[in-house]
Short mmCIF file of C-alpha atoms in Angstrom, two decimals:
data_model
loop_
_atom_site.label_atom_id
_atom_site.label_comp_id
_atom_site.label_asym_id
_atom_site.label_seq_id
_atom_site.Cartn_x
_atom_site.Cartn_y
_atom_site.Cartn_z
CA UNK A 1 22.55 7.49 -59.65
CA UNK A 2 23.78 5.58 -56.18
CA UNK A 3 25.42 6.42 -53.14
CA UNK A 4 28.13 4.60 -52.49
CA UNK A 5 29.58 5.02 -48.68
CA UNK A 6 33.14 3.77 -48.25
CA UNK A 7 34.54 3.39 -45.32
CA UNK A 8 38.15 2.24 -44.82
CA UNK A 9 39.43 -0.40 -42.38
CA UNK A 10 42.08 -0.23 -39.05
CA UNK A 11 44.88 1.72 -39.51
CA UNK A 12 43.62 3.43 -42.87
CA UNK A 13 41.69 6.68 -43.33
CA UNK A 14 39.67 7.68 -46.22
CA UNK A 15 42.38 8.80 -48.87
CA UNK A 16 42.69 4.74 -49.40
CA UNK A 17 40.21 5.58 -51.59
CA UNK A 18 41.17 7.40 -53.78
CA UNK A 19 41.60 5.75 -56.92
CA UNK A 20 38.72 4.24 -56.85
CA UNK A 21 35.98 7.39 -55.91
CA UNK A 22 36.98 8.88 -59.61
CA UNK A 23 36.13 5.66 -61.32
CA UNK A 24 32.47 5.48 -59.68
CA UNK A 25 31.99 9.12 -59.91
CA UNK A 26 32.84 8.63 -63.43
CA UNK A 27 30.12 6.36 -63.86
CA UNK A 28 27.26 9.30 -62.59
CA UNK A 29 27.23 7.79 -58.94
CA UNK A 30 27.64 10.18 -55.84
CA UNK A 31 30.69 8.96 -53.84
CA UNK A 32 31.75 9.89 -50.14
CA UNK A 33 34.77 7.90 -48.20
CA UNK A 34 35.23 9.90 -45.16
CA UNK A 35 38.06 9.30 -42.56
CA UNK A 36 36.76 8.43 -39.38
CA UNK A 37 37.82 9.68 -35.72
CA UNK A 38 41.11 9.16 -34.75
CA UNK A 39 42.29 8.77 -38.84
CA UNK A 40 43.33 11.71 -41.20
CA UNK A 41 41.57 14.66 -41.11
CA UNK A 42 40.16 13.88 -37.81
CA UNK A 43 43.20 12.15 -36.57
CA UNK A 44 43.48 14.65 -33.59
CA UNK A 45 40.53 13.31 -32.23
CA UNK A 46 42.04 10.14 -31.62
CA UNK A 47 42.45 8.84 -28.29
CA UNK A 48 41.55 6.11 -25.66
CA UNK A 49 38.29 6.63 -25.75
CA UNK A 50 37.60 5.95 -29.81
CA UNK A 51 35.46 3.27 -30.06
CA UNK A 52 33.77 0.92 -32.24
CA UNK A 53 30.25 2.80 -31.18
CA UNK A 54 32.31 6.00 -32.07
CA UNK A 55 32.82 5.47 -35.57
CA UNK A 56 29.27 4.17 -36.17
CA UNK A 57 28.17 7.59 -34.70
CA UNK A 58 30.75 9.21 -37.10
CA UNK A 59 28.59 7.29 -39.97
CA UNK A 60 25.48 7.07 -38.57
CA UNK A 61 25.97 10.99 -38.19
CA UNK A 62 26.96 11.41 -41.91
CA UNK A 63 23.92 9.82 -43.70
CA UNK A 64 21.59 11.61 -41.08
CA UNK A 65 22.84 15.03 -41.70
CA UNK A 66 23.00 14.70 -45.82
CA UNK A 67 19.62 12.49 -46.26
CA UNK A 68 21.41 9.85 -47.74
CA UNK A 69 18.85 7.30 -49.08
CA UNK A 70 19.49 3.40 -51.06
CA UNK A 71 22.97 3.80 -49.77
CA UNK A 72 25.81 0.94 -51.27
CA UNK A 73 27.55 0.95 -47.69
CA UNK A 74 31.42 -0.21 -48.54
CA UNK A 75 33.25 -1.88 -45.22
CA UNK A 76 36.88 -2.91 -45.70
CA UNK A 77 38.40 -4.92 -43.11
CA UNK A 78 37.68 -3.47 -39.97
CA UNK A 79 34.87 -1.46 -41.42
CA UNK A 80 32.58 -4.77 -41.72
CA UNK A 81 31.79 -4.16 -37.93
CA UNK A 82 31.18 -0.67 -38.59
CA UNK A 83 28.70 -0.86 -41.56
CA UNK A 84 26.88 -3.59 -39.76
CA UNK A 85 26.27 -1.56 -36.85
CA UNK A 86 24.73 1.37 -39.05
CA UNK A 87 22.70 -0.66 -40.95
CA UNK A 88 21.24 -2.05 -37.61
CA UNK A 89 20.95 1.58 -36.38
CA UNK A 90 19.82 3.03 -39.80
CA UNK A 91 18.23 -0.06 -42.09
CA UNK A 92 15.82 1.98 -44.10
CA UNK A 93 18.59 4.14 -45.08
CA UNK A 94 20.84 1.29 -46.42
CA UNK A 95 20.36 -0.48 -49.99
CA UNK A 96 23.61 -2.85 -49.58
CA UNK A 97 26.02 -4.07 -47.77
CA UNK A 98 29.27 -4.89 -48.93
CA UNK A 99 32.02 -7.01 -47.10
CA UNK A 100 35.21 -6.01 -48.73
CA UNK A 101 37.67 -8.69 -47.19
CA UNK A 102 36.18 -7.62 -44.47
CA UNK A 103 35.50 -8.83 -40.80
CA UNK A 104 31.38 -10.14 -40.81
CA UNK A 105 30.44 -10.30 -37.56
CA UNK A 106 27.08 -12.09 -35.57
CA UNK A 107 25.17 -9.70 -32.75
CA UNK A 108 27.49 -9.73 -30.33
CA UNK A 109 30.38 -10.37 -31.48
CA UNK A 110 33.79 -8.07 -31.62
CA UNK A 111 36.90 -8.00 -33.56
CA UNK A 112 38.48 -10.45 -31.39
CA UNK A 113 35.79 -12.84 -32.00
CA UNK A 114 35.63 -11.93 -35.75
CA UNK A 115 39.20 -12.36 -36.31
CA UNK A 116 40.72 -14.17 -33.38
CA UNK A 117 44.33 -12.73 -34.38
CA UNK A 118 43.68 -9.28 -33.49
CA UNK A 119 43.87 -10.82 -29.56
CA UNK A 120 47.85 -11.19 -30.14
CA UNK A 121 47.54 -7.40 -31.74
CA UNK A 122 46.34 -6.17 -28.51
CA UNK A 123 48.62 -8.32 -26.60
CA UNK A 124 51.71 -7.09 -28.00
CA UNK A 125 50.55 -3.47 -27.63
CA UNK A 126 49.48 -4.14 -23.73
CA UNK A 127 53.08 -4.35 -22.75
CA UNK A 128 53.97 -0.66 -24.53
CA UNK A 129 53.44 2.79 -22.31
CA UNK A 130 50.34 3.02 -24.53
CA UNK A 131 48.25 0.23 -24.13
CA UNK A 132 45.51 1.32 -26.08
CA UNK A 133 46.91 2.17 -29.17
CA UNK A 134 47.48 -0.50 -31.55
CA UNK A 135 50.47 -0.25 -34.17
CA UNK A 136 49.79 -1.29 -37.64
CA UNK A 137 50.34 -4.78 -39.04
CA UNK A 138 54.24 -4.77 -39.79
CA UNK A 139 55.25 -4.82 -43.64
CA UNK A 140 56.19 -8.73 -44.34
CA UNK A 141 58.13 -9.90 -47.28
CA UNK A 142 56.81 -10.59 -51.18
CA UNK A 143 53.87 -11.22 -51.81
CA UNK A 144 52.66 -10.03 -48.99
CA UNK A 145 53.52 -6.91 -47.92
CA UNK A 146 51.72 -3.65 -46.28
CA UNK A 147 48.50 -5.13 -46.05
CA UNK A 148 48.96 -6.84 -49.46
CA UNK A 149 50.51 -3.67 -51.37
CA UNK A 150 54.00 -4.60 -52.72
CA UNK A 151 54.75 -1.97 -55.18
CA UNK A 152 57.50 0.23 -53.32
CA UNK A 153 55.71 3.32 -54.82
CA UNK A 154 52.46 2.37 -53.03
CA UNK A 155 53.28 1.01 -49.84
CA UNK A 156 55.75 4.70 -49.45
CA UNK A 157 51.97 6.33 -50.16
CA UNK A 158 50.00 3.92 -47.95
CA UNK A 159 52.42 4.12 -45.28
CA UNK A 160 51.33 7.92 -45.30
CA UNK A 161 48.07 6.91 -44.06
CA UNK A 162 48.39 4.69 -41.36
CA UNK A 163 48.69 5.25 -37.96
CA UNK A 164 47.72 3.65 -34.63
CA UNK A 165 44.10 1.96 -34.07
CA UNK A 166 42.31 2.72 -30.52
CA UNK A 167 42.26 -0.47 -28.43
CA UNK A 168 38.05 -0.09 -28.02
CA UNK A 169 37.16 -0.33 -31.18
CA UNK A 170 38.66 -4.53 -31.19
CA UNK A 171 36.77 -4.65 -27.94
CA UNK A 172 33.33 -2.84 -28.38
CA UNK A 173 30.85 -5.22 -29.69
CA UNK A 174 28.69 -5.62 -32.85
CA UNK A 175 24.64 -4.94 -32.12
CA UNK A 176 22.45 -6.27 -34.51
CA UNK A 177 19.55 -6.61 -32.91
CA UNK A 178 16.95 -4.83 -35.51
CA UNK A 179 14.82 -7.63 -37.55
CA UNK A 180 15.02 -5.07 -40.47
CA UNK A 181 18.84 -5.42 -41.03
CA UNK A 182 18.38 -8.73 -41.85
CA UNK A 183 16.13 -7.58 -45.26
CA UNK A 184 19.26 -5.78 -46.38
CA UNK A 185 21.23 -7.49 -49.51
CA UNK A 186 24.69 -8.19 -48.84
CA UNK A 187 27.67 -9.21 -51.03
CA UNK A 188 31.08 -10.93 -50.77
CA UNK A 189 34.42 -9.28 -52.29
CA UNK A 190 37.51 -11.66 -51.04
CA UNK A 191 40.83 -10.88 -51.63
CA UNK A 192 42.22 -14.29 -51.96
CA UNK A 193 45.86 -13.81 -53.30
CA UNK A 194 48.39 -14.52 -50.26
CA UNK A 195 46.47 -14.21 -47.47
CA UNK A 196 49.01 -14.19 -43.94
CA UNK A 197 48.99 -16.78 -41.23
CA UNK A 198 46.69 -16.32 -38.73
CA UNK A 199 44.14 -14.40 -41.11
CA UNK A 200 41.22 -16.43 -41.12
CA UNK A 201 38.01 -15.57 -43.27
CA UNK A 202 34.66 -17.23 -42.33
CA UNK A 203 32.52 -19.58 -44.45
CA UNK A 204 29.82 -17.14 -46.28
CA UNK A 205 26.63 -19.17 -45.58
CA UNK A 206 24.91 -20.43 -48.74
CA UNK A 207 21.88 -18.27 -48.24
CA UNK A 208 21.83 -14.39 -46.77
CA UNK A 209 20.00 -13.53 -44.10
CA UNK A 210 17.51 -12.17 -46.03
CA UNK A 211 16.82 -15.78 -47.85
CA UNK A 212 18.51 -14.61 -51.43
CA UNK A 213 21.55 -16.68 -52.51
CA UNK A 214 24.56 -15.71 -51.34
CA UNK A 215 26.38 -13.06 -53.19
CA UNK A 216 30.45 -13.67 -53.29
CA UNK A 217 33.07 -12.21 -55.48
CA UNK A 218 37.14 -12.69 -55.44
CA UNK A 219 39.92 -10.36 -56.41
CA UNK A 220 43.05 -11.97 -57.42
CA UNK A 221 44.92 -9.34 -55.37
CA UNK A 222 46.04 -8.53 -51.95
CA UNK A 223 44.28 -7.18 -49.03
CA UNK A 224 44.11 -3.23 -50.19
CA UNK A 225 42.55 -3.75 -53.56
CA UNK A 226 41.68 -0.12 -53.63
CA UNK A 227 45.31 0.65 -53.84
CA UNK A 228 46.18 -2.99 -55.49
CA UNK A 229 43.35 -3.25 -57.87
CA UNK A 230 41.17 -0.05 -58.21
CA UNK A 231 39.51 -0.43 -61.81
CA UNK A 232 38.93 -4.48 -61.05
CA UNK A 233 37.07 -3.12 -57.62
CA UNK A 234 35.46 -0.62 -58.84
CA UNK A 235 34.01 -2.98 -61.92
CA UNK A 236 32.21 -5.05 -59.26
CA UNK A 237 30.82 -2.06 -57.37
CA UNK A 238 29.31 -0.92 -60.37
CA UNK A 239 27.09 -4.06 -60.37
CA UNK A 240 25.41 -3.20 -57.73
CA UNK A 241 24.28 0.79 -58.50
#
C-alpha cells in the first residue's frame, strides 16, 4: 500500500479530486487530498496574509501529525511550488514527486518566475478594492474552457470550487535549499491538449536531479485532468505505488 498526497492547484480546493481518490483507493492505496487555507473547508481562513509558506505548513503539518512515510506527493498547477517546498522541509518523509501540469520551480524562485503570466494576474487584480485577492482564470471558448474542462456539466461543478487565490502565495518564494530533496524521484504528467496563450511549460531536463532519467508522461486532455480525465490519471499514478 502507498500514500498518495494530492494537493490541488490556485483557485481549486480538494473536492477536485474526487474522482480520482476512489480509483486509487480502489487499488488498496491510502489516499488524502485536503483543501488548503483559504479553499473549501478552510476557506474562512482565507485572507491577505495566506501564503505560499502557509500552505506548506498546512502540508508539512498533515504528514507530521499522521506519520505519513514513502509518501507519492501529487502537485497540480500551483501545487508544484507547494510540494517542492515540503519535500525540502520534510525529504525523508517523501517517496515522489509528481508535477501534474504543474509549475517546477528552482530555489528561489516564485510563481511569477515559474509562470511569468501570473504577473498580468496580479496586475489586473492590483487595480480592484482588493488587491490581494486574485480572481480565477476567466472561462474562454472551446477547447479551452475552465481551466481545460468543457463539458457544461463539469465546469457548473468546478465552478463550485473556485474562488479567489491570496496575492502571497504568487509572491512568496520556493526554498530548496536541503541536498536531500534532490535524492527524491520525480515525474512529469503534461496536459498537452490546447494549452492558452501565455501558458508556458519549461523544458524537463534530460536527467533529474537525482541523476535517473527523466520521468515524463502526457495526457491528451486539458488542464484539470482530474475532472477531464480521472481513470487515464489515475492509470499513471498507479505506476508509481
Amino acid at each position: 500500500m502507498s500514500t498518495y498526497l494530492l494537493v490541488h492547484g490556485a483557485w481549486h480546493n480538494g473536492q477536485c479530486w474526487e474522482r480520482v481518490v476512489p480509483l486509487l483507493a480502489s487499488a488498496g492505496h491510502r489516499v488524502l487530498a485536503p483543501s488548503l487555507t483559504g479553499y473549501g473547508d478552510k476557506a474562512h481562513l482565507l485572507g491577505p496574509e495566506v501564503g505560499l509558506d502557509t500552505h506548506v505548513d498546512d502540508l508539512v503539518s498533515l504528514i507530521t501529525d499522521q506519520a505519513l512515510t514513502d509518501v507519492i506527493l501529487v502537485g497540480h498547477s500551483y501545487a508544484g511550488l507547494v510540494i517542492s517546498s515540503v519535500a525540502n522541509r520534510l525529504p525523508d518523509r517523501i517517496a515522489h514527486l509528481v508535477y501534474l501540469d504543474a509549475m517546477v520551480p528552482q530555489d528561489g524562485e516564485s510563481a511569477v518566475d515559474a509562470q511569468p503570466v501570473t504577473q498580468t494576474l496580479i496586475d489586473h487584480a492590483a487595480q480592484s478594492a482588493t488587491p490581494w485577492r486574485i480572481p480565477p482564470m476567466p472561462e474562454l471558448p472551446p477547447p479551452l474552457g475552465l481551466f481545460g474542462v468543457t463539458d457544461p456539466a463539469d465546469v457548473a461543478w468546478l465552478r463550485t470550487m473556485l474562488s479567489d487565490h491570496p496575492l502571497l502565495c504568487l509572491q512568496q518564494p520556493v526554498r530548496l535549499d536541503n541536498p536531500a530533496v534532490r535524492t527524491i524521484s520525480r515525474t512529469h504528467i503534461h496536459c498537452v491538449a490546447d494549452v492558452p496563450e501565455g501558458i508556458e511549460r519549461r523544458p524537463v531536463p534530460a536527467i533529474q536531479p537525482n541523476g535517473s532519467p527523466a520521468q515524463v508522461w502526457e495526457l491528451q486532455t486539458g488542464h484539470d485532468c482530474m475532472i477531464t480525465m480521472p481513470a487515464g490519471l489515475t492509470e499513471l499514478l498507479l505506476k508509481l505505488g
